[in-house]
PDB file of C-alpha atoms and ligand atoms in Angstrom:
ATOM      1  CA  MET A   1     161.218  32.973 120.621  1.00 44.00           C
ATOM      2  CA  THR A   2     158.328  30.806 119.453  1.00 60.00           C
ATOM      3  CA  ASP A   3     158.524  29.361 115.975  1.00 68.00           C
ATOM      4  CA  HIS A   4     155.778  31.621 114.686  1.00 74.00           C
ATOM      5  CA  ALA A   5     156.664  35.018 116.210  1.00 75.00           C
ATOM      6  CA  GLY A   6     157.607  37.402 113.428  1.00 84.00           C
ATOM      7  CA  ARG A   7     155.969  35.279 110.755  1.00 96.00           C
ATOM      8  CA  VAL A   8     154.044  37.325 108.222  1.00 98.00           C
ATOM      9  CA  ALA A   9     150.316  36.770 107.733  1.00 98.00           C
ATOM     10  CA  LEU A  10     147.940  38.086 105.085  1.00 98.00           C
ATOM     11  CA  VAL A  11     144.262  38.218 106.079  1.00 98.00           C
ATOM     12  CA  THR A  12     141.673  39.051 103.417  1.00 98.00           C
ATOM     13  CA  GLY A  13     138.389  40.789 104.242  1.00 98.00           C
ATOM     14  CA  ALA A  14     139.844  42.038 107.508  1.00 98.00           C
ATOM     15  CA  SER A  15     137.779  45.216 107.876  1.00 97.00           C
ATOM     16  CA  ARG A  16     135.039  43.573 109.959  1.00 97.00           C
ATOM     17  CA  GLY A  17     133.527  40.344 111.226  1.00 98.00           C
ATOM     18  CA  ILE A  18     135.589  37.162 111.211  1.00 98.00           C
ATOM     19  CA  GLY A  19     138.505  38.770 109.346  1.00 98.00           C
ATOM     20  CA  GLU A  20     138.860  41.510 111.942  1.00 98.00           C
ATOM     21  CA  ALA A  21     138.786  38.964 114.788  1.00 98.00           C
ATOM     22  CA  VAL A  22     141.411  36.830 113.033  1.00 98.00           C
ATOM     23  CA  ALA A  23     143.613  39.901 112.532  1.00 98.00           C
ATOM     24  CA  ARG A  24     143.327  40.819 116.214  1.00 98.00           C
ATOM     25  CA  ARG A  25     144.166  37.278 117.308  1.00 98.00           C
ATOM     26  CA  LEU A  26     147.159  36.859 115.010  1.00 98.00           C
ATOM     27  CA  ALA A  27     148.492  40.265 116.078  1.00 98.00           C
ATOM     28  CA  ARG A  28     148.167  39.193 119.723  1.00 97.00           C
ATOM     29  CA  GLU A  29     150.187  36.070 118.942  1.00 97.00           C
ATOM     30  CA  GLY A  30     153.031  38.165 117.562  1.00 97.00           C
ATOM     31  CA  LEU A  31     152.563  37.782 113.816  1.00 97.00           C
ATOM     32  CA  LYS A  32     153.312  40.636 111.446  1.00 98.00           C
ATOM     33  CA  LEU A  33     150.200  41.446 109.431  1.00 98.00           C
ATOM     34  CA  ALA A  34     149.008  42.675 106.070  1.00 98.00           C
ATOM     35  CA  LEU A  35     145.262  43.216 105.999  1.00 98.00           C
ATOM     36  CA  THR A  36     143.191  43.592 102.866  1.00 98.00           C
ATOM     37  CA  GLY A  37     139.713  45.010 102.593  1.00 97.00           C
ATOM     38  CA  ARG A  38     137.649  47.477 100.633  1.00 96.00           C
ATOM     39  CA  ASP A  39     136.456  49.726 103.442  1.00 94.00           C
ATOM     40  CA  ARG A  40     139.248  52.231 104.034  1.00 97.00           C
ATOM     41  CA  SER A  41     137.487  53.921 106.956  1.00 97.00           C
ATOM     42  CA  ALA A  42     137.344  50.608 108.860  1.00 97.00           C
ATOM     43  CA  LEU A  43     140.569  48.969 107.702  1.00 98.00           C
ATOM     44  CA  GLU A  44     143.054  51.793 108.238  1.00 98.00           C
ATOM     45  CA  PRO A  45     142.244  52.461 111.929  1.00 98.00           C
ATOM     46  CA  LEU A  46     142.339  48.697 112.622  1.00 98.00           C
ATOM     47  CA  ALA A  47     145.700  48.356 110.892  1.00 98.00           C
ATOM     48  CA  ARG A  48     147.073  51.335 112.843  1.00 98.00           C
ATOM     49  CA  GLU A  49     145.865  49.806 116.108  1.00 98.00           C
ATOM     50  CA  LEU A  50     147.479  46.447 115.317  1.00 98.00           C
ATOM     51  CA  GLY A  51     150.661  47.835 113.764  1.00 98.00           C
ATOM     52  CA  ALA A  52     149.621  46.148 110.511  1.00 98.00           C
ATOM     53  CA  THR A  53     149.808  47.191 106.874  1.00 98.00           C
ATOM     54  CA  ALA A  54     146.409  48.021 105.337  1.00 98.00           C
ATOM     55  CA  VAL A  55     145.867  47.323 101.665  1.00 97.00           C
ATOM     56  CA  ILE A  56     142.691  48.580 100.053  1.00 97.00           C
ATOM     57  CA  TYR A  57     141.968  46.057  97.331  1.00 97.00           C
ATOM     58  CA  ASP A  58     138.881  44.534  95.735  1.00 97.00           C
ATOM     59  CA  LEU A  59     139.731  40.847  95.387  1.00 97.00           C
ATOM     60  CA  THR A  60     137.739  40.574  92.180  1.00 97.00           C
ATOM     61  CA  ASP A  61     140.148  42.979  90.450  1.00 96.00           C
ATOM     62  CA  ALA A  62     142.331  40.372  88.748  1.00 95.00           C
ATOM     63  CA  GLY A  63     144.110  43.058  86.708  1.00 95.00           C
ATOM     64  CA  ALA A  64     145.621  44.675  89.807  1.00 96.00           C
ATOM     65  CA  PHE A  65     146.463  41.402  91.553  1.00 96.00           C
ATOM     66  CA  VAL A  66     150.159  40.996  90.733  1.00 95.00           C
ATOM     67  CA  GLU A  67     150.998  44.629  91.450  1.00 96.00           C
ATOM     68  CA  THR A  68     148.999  44.637  94.701  1.00 97.00           C
ATOM     69  CA  LEU A  69     150.592  41.460  95.990  1.00 97.00           C
ATOM     70  CA  ALA A  70     154.044  42.748  95.107  1.00 96.00           C
ATOM     71  CA  SER A  71     153.372  45.956  97.042  1.00 96.00           C
ATOM     72  CA  ILE A  72     152.203  43.914 100.053  1.00 97.00           C
ATOM     73  CA  GLU A  73     155.392  41.845 100.065  1.00 96.00           C
ATOM     74  CA  VAL A  74     157.542  44.956  99.715  1.00 96.00           C
ATOM     75  CA  ALA A  75     155.783  46.342 102.802  1.00 96.00           C
ATOM     76  CA  VAL A  76     155.746  43.263 105.050  1.00 97.00           C
ATOM     77  CA  GLY A  77     158.007  40.632 103.482  1.00 97.00           C
ATOM     78  CA  PRO A  78     157.154  37.190 102.104  1.00 98.00           C
ATOM     79  CA  ILE A  79     153.801  35.845 103.303  1.00 98.00           C
ATOM     80  CA  ASP A  80     154.051  32.802 105.588  1.00 98.00           C
ATOM     81  CA  VAL A  81     150.406  32.521 106.673  1.00 98.00           C
ATOM     82  CA  LEU A  82     147.583  33.109 104.206  1.00 98.00           C
ATOM     83  CA  VAL A  83     144.089  33.466 105.657  1.00 98.00           C
ATOM     84  CA  ASN A  84     141.539  33.508 102.848  1.00 98.00           C
ATOM     85  CA  ASN A  85     138.604  34.956 104.723  1.00 98.00           C
ATOM     86  CA  ALA A  86     136.783  37.412 102.431  1.00 98.00           C
ATOM     87  CA  GLY A  87     133.532  36.087 101.094  1.00 98.00           C
ATOM     88  CA  ILE A  88     130.039  36.983 100.039  1.00 97.00           C
ATOM     89  CA  ALA A  89     126.750  35.152 100.552  1.00 97.00           C
ATOM     90  CA  GLU A  90     123.535  35.824  98.724  1.00 96.00           C
ATOM     91  CA  SER A  91     120.439  33.704  98.724  1.00 94.00           C
ATOM     92  CA  ALA A  92     118.078  32.921  95.862  1.00 96.00           C
ATOM     93  CA  THR A  93     116.008  30.040  94.596  1.00 97.00           C
ATOM     94  CA  LEU A  94     117.686  27.978  91.897  1.00 98.00           C
ATOM     95  CA  GLU A  95     115.498  29.645  89.239  1.00 98.00           C
ATOM     96  CA  ASP A  96     116.633  33.082  90.407  1.00 98.00           C
ATOM     97  CA  THR A  97     120.297  32.109  90.607  1.00 98.00           C
ATOM     98  CA  ASP A  98     121.391  33.744  87.368  1.00 98.00           C
ATOM     99  CA  ASP A  99     124.870  33.662  85.839  1.00 98.00           C
ATOM    100  CA  ALA A 100     125.720  37.047  87.314  1.00 98.00           C
ATOM    101  CA  LEU A 101     125.014  35.838  90.870  1.00 98.00           C
ATOM    102  CA  ILE A 102     127.074  32.678  90.335  1.00 98.00           C
ATOM    103  CA  GLU A 103     129.959  34.636  88.797  1.00 98.00           C
ATOM    104  CA  ARG A 104     129.944  37.291  91.545  1.00 98.00           C
ATOM    105  CA  THR A 105     129.980  34.624  94.221  1.00 98.00           C
ATOM    106  CA  PHE A 106     132.720  32.558  92.620  1.00 98.00           C
ATOM    107  CA  ALA A 107     134.825  35.644  91.861  1.00 98.00           C
ATOM    108  CA  VAL A 108     135.243  36.410  95.565  1.00 98.00           C
ATOM    109  CA  ASN A 109     134.769  33.041  97.251  1.00 98.00           C
ATOM    110  CA  VAL A 110     136.747  30.853  94.852  1.00 98.00           C
ATOM    111  CA  MET A 111     138.800  32.741  92.244  1.00 98.00           C
ATOM    112  CA  SER A 112     140.458  35.062  94.747  1.00 98.00           C
ATOM    113  CA  VAL A 113     141.386  32.080  96.922  1.00 98.00           C
ATOM    114  CA  PHE A 114     142.819  30.219  93.932  1.00 98.00           C
ATOM    115  CA  ARG A 115     144.791  33.257  92.792  1.00 98.00           C
ATOM    116  CA  LEU A 116     146.304  33.924  96.216  1.00 98.00           C
ATOM    117  CA  CYS A 117     147.169  30.257  96.727  1.00 98.00           C
ATOM    118  CA  ARG A 118     148.750  30.025  93.275  1.00 98.00           C
ATOM    119  CA  ALA A 119     150.895  33.076  93.942  1.00 98.00           C
ATOM    120  CA  LEU A 120     151.854  32.364  97.552  1.00 98.00           C
ATOM    121  CA  VAL A 121     151.942  28.612  98.186  1.00 98.00           C
ATOM    122  CA  PRO A 122     154.830  27.641  95.847  1.00 98.00           C
ATOM    123  CA  PRO A 123     157.135  30.265  97.442  1.00 98.00           C
ATOM    124  CA  MET A 124     156.072  29.042 100.917  1.00 98.00           C
ATOM    125  CA  ALA A 125     156.977  25.512  99.796  1.00 98.00           C
ATOM    126  CA  LYS A 126     160.380  26.705  98.574  1.00 98.00           C
ATOM    127  CA  ARG A 127     161.016  28.287 101.981  1.00 98.00           C
ATOM    128  CA  GLY A 128     159.891  25.053 103.678  1.00 98.00           C
ATOM    129  CA  TRP A 129     157.152  26.502 105.897  1.00 98.00           C
ATOM    130  CA  GLY A 130     153.696  27.933 105.364  1.00 98.00           C
ATOM    131  CA  ARG A 131     150.102  27.908 106.476  1.00 98.00           C
ATOM    132  CA  VAL A 132     147.026  28.340 104.332  1.00 98.00           C
ATOM    133  CA  ILE A 133     143.775  28.656 106.237  1.00 99.00           C
ATOM    134  CA  ASN A 134     140.652  29.026 104.158  1.00 98.00           C
ATOM    135  CA  VAL A 135     137.576  30.307 105.944  1.00 98.00           C
ATOM    136  CA  ALA A 136     135.047  28.169 104.081  1.00 98.00           C
ATOM    137  CA  SER A 137     131.744  27.306 105.776  1.00 98.00           C
ATOM    138  CA  ASN A 138     129.769  24.290 106.810  1.00 98.00           C
ATOM    139  CA  ALA A 139     127.987  25.149 103.549  1.00 98.00           C
ATOM    140  CA  GLY A 140     131.128  23.582 102.077  1.00 98.00           C
ATOM    141  CA  LEU A 141     130.253  20.306 103.765  1.00 98.00           C
ATOM    142  CA  THR A 142     126.489  20.153 103.425  1.00 97.00           C
ATOM    143  CA  GLY A 143     123.719  21.775 101.399  1.00 97.00           C
ATOM    144  CA  TYR A 144     121.457  24.645 102.462  1.00 96.00           C
ATOM    145  CA  ALA A 145     118.302  25.518 100.527  1.00 96.00           C
ATOM    146  CA  TYR A 146     118.221  28.779  98.527  1.00 95.00           C
ATOM    147  CA  THR A 147     122.007  29.233  98.548  1.00 97.00           C
ATOM    148  CA  SER A 148     123.190  27.060  95.686  1.00 98.00           C
ATOM    149  CA  ALA A 149     125.853  29.510  94.457  1.00 98.00           C
ATOM    150  CA  TYR A 150     127.254  30.007  97.950  1.00 98.00           C
ATOM    151  CA  CYS A 151     127.192  26.281  98.811  1.00 98.00           C
ATOM    152  CA  ALA A 152     128.841  25.375  95.505  1.00 98.00           C
ATOM    153  CA  SER A 153     131.523  28.036  96.053  1.00 99.00           C
ATOM    154  CA  LYS A 154     132.303  26.807  99.568  1.00 98.00           C
ATOM    155  CA  HIS A 155     132.415  23.171  98.404  1.00 98.00           C
ATOM    156  CA  ALA A 156     134.907  24.396  95.788  1.00 98.00           C
ATOM    157  CA  VAL A 157     137.052  25.950  98.520  1.00 98.00           C
ATOM    158  CA  VAL A 158     137.014  22.679 100.460  1.00 98.00           C
ATOM    159  CA  GLY A 159     137.959  20.804  97.280  1.00 98.00           C
ATOM    160  CA  LEU A 160     140.796  23.228  96.581  1.00 98.00           C
ATOM    161  CA  THR A 161     141.996  22.829 100.176  1.00 98.00           C
ATOM    162  CA  ARG A 162     142.137  19.048  99.815  1.00 98.00           C
ATOM    163  CA  ALA A 163     143.844  19.161  96.409  1.00 98.00           C
ATOM    164  CA  LEU A 164     146.542  21.569  97.595  1.00 99.00           C
ATOM    165  CA  ALA A 165     147.046  19.496 100.739  1.00 98.00           C
ATOM    166  CA  ALA A 166     147.802  16.488  98.548  1.00 98.00           C
ATOM    167  CA  GLU A 167     150.067  18.494  96.236  1.00 98.00           C
ATOM    168  CA  PHE A 168     152.106  20.214  98.969  1.00 98.00           C
ATOM    169  CA  ALA A 169     152.100  17.527 101.685  1.00 98.00           C
ATOM    170  CA  ARG A 170     155.884  17.140 101.790  1.00 98.00           C
ATOM    171  CA  THR A 171     156.851  20.785 101.740  1.00 98.00           C
ATOM    172  CA  GLY A 172     156.246  22.087 105.288  1.00 98.00           C
ATOM    173  CA  VAL A 173     153.143  23.941 104.136  1.00 98.00           C
ATOM    174  CA  THR A 174     149.786  22.949 105.613  1.00 98.00           C
ATOM    175  CA  VAL A 175     146.477  23.767 103.946  1.00 99.00           C
ATOM    176  CA  ASN A 176     143.204  23.569 105.871  1.00 99.00           C
ATOM    177  CA  ALA A 177     139.695  24.971 105.847  1.00 98.00           C
ATOM    178  CA  ILE A 178     137.625  26.150 108.795  1.00 98.00           C
ATOM    179  CA  CYS A 179     133.930  25.509 108.245  1.00 98.00           C
ATOM    180  CA  PRO A 180     131.796  27.556 110.634  1.00 98.00           C
ATOM    181  CA  GLY A 181     128.040  27.390 110.996  1.00 98.00           C
ATOM    182  CA  PHE A 182     126.201  30.698 111.376  1.00 97.00           C
ATOM    183  CA  VAL A 183     128.530  33.257 112.961  1.00 98.00           C
ATOM    184  CA  ASP A 184     127.352  36.412 114.683  1.00 97.00           C
ATOM    185  CA  THR A 185     128.474  38.924 112.017  1.00 97.00           C
ATOM    186  CA  ASP A 186     127.013  41.358 109.478  1.00 94.00           C
ATOM    187  CA  MET A 187     126.678  38.443 107.043  1.00 95.00           C
ATOM    188  CA  THR A 188     124.267  36.711 109.417  1.00 96.00           C
ATOM    189  CA  VAL A 189     122.445  39.991 110.100  1.00 96.00           C
ATOM    190  CA  ARG A 190     121.823  40.179 106.349  1.00 95.00           C
ATOM    191  CA  ALA A 191     120.560  36.566 106.363  1.00 94.00           C
ATOM    192  CA  ILE A 192     118.154  37.510 109.165  1.00 96.00           C
ATOM    193  CA  ASP A 193     117.000  40.558 107.128  1.00 95.00           C
ATOM    194  CA  ARG A 194     116.244  38.270 104.185  1.00 93.00           C
ATOM    195  CA  ILE A 195     114.289  35.786 106.325  1.00 93.00           C
ATOM    196  CA  VAL A 196     112.240  38.663 107.790  1.00 96.00           C
ATOM    197  CA  ALA A 197     111.538  40.087 104.323  1.00 94.00           C
ATOM    198  CA  LYS A 198     110.604  36.731 102.785  1.00 91.00           C
ATOM    199  CA  THR A 199     108.657  35.124 105.615  1.00 93.00           C
ATOM    200  CA  GLY A 200     107.234  37.985 107.693  1.00 95.00           C
ATOM    201  CA  ARG A 201     108.796  36.529 110.837  1.00 96.00           C
ATOM    202  CA  THR A 202     110.162  38.913 113.468  1.00 97.00           C
ATOM    203  CA  ARG A 203     113.906  39.449 113.757  1.00 97.00           C
ATOM    204  CA  GLU A 204     113.941  37.473 116.995  1.00 97.00           C
ATOM    205  CA  GLN A 205     112.166  34.542 115.325  1.00 97.00           C
ATOM    206  CA  ALA A 206     114.515  34.676 112.340  1.00 97.00           C
ATOM    207  CA  ARG A 207     117.585  34.744 114.584  1.00 97.00           C
ATOM    208  CA  ALA A 208     116.190  31.878 116.684  1.00 97.00           C
ATOM    209  CA  ALA A 209     115.678  29.845 113.489  1.00 96.00           C
ATOM    210  CA  LEU A 210     119.359  30.256 112.616  1.00 96.00           C
ATOM    211  CA  GLU A 211     120.449  29.483 116.178  1.00 97.00           C
ATOM    212  CA  ALA A 212     118.271  26.362 116.092  1.00 97.00           C
ATOM    213  CA  GLN A 213     120.339  24.965 113.205  1.00 96.00           C
ATOM    214  CA  SER A 214     123.118  24.317 115.696  1.00 97.00           C
ATOM    215  CA  PRO A 215     122.657  21.500 118.210  1.00 97.00           C
ATOM    216  CA  GLN A 216     124.151  24.020 120.682  1.00 98.00           C
ATOM    217  CA  ARG A 217     121.284  26.413 119.849  1.00 97.00           C
ATOM    218  CA  ARG A 218     123.515  29.432 119.369  1.00 98.00           C
ATOM    219  CA  LEU A 219     125.487  31.365 116.803  1.00 98.00           C
ATOM    220  CA  VAL A 220     129.245  30.876 116.676  1.00 98.00           C
ATOM    221  CA  THR A 221     131.266  33.927 117.794  1.00 98.00           C
ATOM    222  CA  VAL A 222     134.005  35.543 115.711  1.00 98.00           C
ATOM    223  CA  ASP A 223     136.502  34.840 118.498  1.00 98.00           C
ATOM    224  CA  GLU A 224     135.858  31.095 118.195  1.00 98.00           C
ATOM    225  CA  VAL A 225     136.673  31.242 114.493  1.00 98.00           C
ATOM    226  CA  ALA A 226     139.762  33.358 115.177  1.00 98.00           C
ATOM    227  CA  HIS A 227     140.911  30.814 117.732  1.00 98.00           C
ATOM    228  CA  ALA A 228     140.442  27.958 115.262  1.00 98.00           C
ATOM    229  CA  VAL A 229     142.451  29.839 112.631  1.00 98.00           C
ATOM    230  CA  TRP A 230     145.225  30.621 115.089  1.00 98.00           C
ATOM    231  CA  SER A 231     145.338  27.014 116.338  1.00 98.00           C
ATOM    232  CA  LEU A 232     146.503  25.841 112.903  1.00 98.00           C
ATOM    233  CA  VAL A 233     149.557  28.110 112.867  1.00 98.00           C
ATOM    234  CA  PRO A 234     152.043  26.734 115.448  1.00 97.00           C
ATOM    235  CA  HIS A 235     154.590  24.036 114.707  1.00 96.00           C
ATOM    236  CA  GLU A 236     152.601  21.591 116.860  1.00 97.00           C
ATOM    237  CA  ALA A 237     149.693  21.854 114.380  1.00 98.00           C
ATOM    238  CA  ARG A 238     151.777  20.665 111.427  1.00 98.00           C
ATOM    239  CA  GLY A 239     150.029  17.282 111.311  1.00 98.00           C
ATOM    240  CA  ILE A 240     146.634  18.889 110.717  1.00 98.00           C
ATOM    241  CA  HIS A 241     146.602  19.028 106.950  1.00 98.00           C
ATOM    242  CA  GLY A 242     143.939  18.898 104.258  1.00 98.00           C
ATOM    243  CA  GLN A 243     141.160  19.114 106.820  1.00 98.00           C
ATOM    244  CA  ALA A 244     137.812  20.850 106.561  1.00 98.00           C
ATOM    245  CA  ILE A 245     137.180  21.539 110.220  1.00 98.00           C
ATOM    246  CA  ALA A 246     133.538  22.060 111.109  1.00 98.00           C
ATOM    247  CA  LEU A 247     132.970  24.728 113.770  1.00 98.00           C
ATOM    248  CA  ASP A 248     129.215  24.605 114.096  1.00 98.00           C
ATOM    249  CA  GLY A 249     128.229  23.145 117.442  1.00 97.00           C
ATOM    250  CA  GLY A 250     127.957  19.677 115.942  1.00 97.00           C
ATOM    251  CA  GLN A 251     125.517  20.552 113.157  1.00 97.00           C
ATOM    252  CA  VAL A 252     127.375  18.726 110.410  1.00 92.00           C
ATOM    253  CA  LEU A 253     128.698  15.474 111.751  1.00 80.00           C
ATOM    254  CA  ALA A 254     131.634  13.994 109.916  1.00 59.00           C
TER     255      ALA A 254
HETATM  256  P1  NAI B 301     131.183  39.917 106.526  1.00 80.77           P
HETATM  257  O1  NAI B 301     130.228  40.171 105.434  1.00 80.77           O
HETATM  258  O2  NAI B 301     130.977  40.552 107.857  1.00 80.77           O
HETATM  259  O3  NAI B 301     132.674  40.219 106.049  1.00 80.77           O
HETATM  260  C1  NAI B 301     133.133  39.766 104.794  1.00 80.77           C
HETATM  261  C2  NAI B 301     134.437  40.445 104.485  1.00 80.77           C
HETATM  262  O4  NAI B 301     134.810  40.085 103.155  1.00 80.77           O
HETATM  263  C3  NAI B 301     134.299  41.954 104.534  1.00 80.77           C
HETATM  264  O5  NAI B 301     135.466  42.512 105.110  1.00 80.77           O
HETATM  265  C4  NAI B 301     134.162  42.308 103.064  1.00 80.77           C
HETATM  266  O6  NAI B 301     134.582  43.612 102.763  1.00 80.77           O
HETATM  267  C5  NAI B 301     135.099  41.270 102.445  1.00 80.77           C
HETATM  268  N1  NAI B 301     134.841  41.151 101.008  1.00 80.77           N
HETATM  269  C6  NAI B 301     133.710  40.753 100.397  1.00 80.77           C
HETATM  270  N2  NAI B 301     133.856  40.883  99.073  1.00 80.77           N
HETATM  271  C7  NAI B 301     135.109  41.355  98.838  1.00 80.77           C
HETATM  272  C8  NAI B 301     135.846  41.724  97.686  1.00 80.77           C
HETATM  273  N3  NAI B 301     135.324  41.662  96.446  1.00 80.77           N
HETATM  274  N4  NAI B 301     137.104  42.178  97.837  1.00 80.77           N
HETATM  275  C9  NAI B 301     137.635  42.294  99.062  1.00 80.77           C
HETATM  276  N5  NAI B 301     137.006  41.993 100.197  1.00 80.77           N
HETATM  277  C10 NAI B 301     135.741  41.524 100.084  1.00 80.77           C
HETATM  278  O7  NAI B 301     131.250  38.341 106.669  1.00 80.77           O
HETATM  279  P2  NAI B 301     131.863  37.356 107.766  1.00 80.77           P
HETATM  280  O8  NAI B 301     130.716  36.718 108.420  1.00 80.77           O
HETATM  281  O9  NAI B 301     132.908  38.000 108.573  1.00 80.77           O
HETATM  282  O10 NAI B 301     132.483  36.273 106.753  1.00 80.77           O
HETATM  283  C11 NAI B 301     133.860  36.023 106.578  1.00 80.77           C
HETATM  284  C12 NAI B 301     134.012  34.679 105.897  1.00 80.77           C
HETATM  285  O11 NAI B 301     133.410  33.671 106.704  1.00 80.77           O
HETATM  286  C13 NAI B 301     133.313  34.586 104.524  1.00 80.77           C
HETATM  287  O12 NAI B 301     134.131  33.866 103.638  1.00 80.77           O
HETATM  288  C14 NAI B 301     132.045  33.811 104.841  1.00 80.77           C
HETATM  289  O13 NAI B 301     131.571  33.119 103.726  1.00 80.77           O
HETATM  290  C15 NAI B 301     132.543  32.891 105.935  1.00 80.77           C
HETATM  291  N6  NAI B 301     131.481  32.365 106.785  1.00 80.77           N
HETATM  292  C16 NAI B 301     130.616  33.195 107.449  1.00 80.77           C
HETATM  293  C17 NAI B 301     129.597  32.669 108.211  1.00 80.77           C
HETATM  294  C18 NAI B 301     128.595  33.533 108.913  1.00 80.77           C
HETATM  295  O14 NAI B 301     127.576  32.999 109.377  1.00 80.77           O
HETATM  296  N7  NAI B 301     128.808  34.830 109.061  1.00 80.77           N
HETATM  297  C19 NAI B 301     129.442  31.210 108.359  1.00 80.77           C
HETATM  298  C20 NAI B 301     130.424  30.434 107.658  1.00 80.77           C
HETATM  299  C21 NAI B 301     131.394  31.008 106.905  1.00 80.77           C
END
């Protein structure tokens, strides 16, 4: 048996996009899964297919957090691998970035990550093994115009990753962030919609503009992100710790 088979993973935002691909990959590698999402009609069939436990939960609902997490651990056991994937991205000029937009963005992209780490990492440390993989963004490593709330939230996730890596370095828990460039998901489709609406470009032109941000002139696929997440799980990856790993065709050079 490999060291990770039978480990329990929690993937947030697993109903579509990157989260779904991560769930499929971890299931293929033999992990036991709990999947959270808000879209019951997408999450439940996926969970059935993967033999996973589906938990319908809005991550911004702090009041239901403790009870929800307890019910997850009753269903699947203690969480060994936490994949903080759920996130939202809206764009606006700085002047139009009101408090509500900042708070909405931070509630999902930062507070939910903090809360899950605070609840799950100390028990992982006590058990002597754990993996935290935060799906941040290369917007956590560099700035993009018209996305100040999103960029600030993803920089916060990278900062949290580094702080926890320092705090838990000697416990057997690793904490890392994956920082993709534009990935071919609904989130990027919505970015294309916004470019079309604001600039009058065609969809093809808008998509090409996003592809052109990568030196590889393409969008990242969800399977590439899922592979990167998976690659941090095995025992042999234990030295990769506190990293913010860019997965963007070389767009943001370290
Ligand atoms: P998506 O929009 O296709 O999926 C996001 C997932 O997060 C969905 O399952 C959604 O239901 C869930 N989610 C959002 N708010 C939630 C809430 N309040 N409670 C529970 N679940 C919630 O997006 P995608 O592309 O799959 O993104 C996944 C992660 O990857 C996000 O954190 C995003 O910021 C990050 N990312 C995406 C990139 C892209 O170009 N698509 C690039 C870099 C990072």
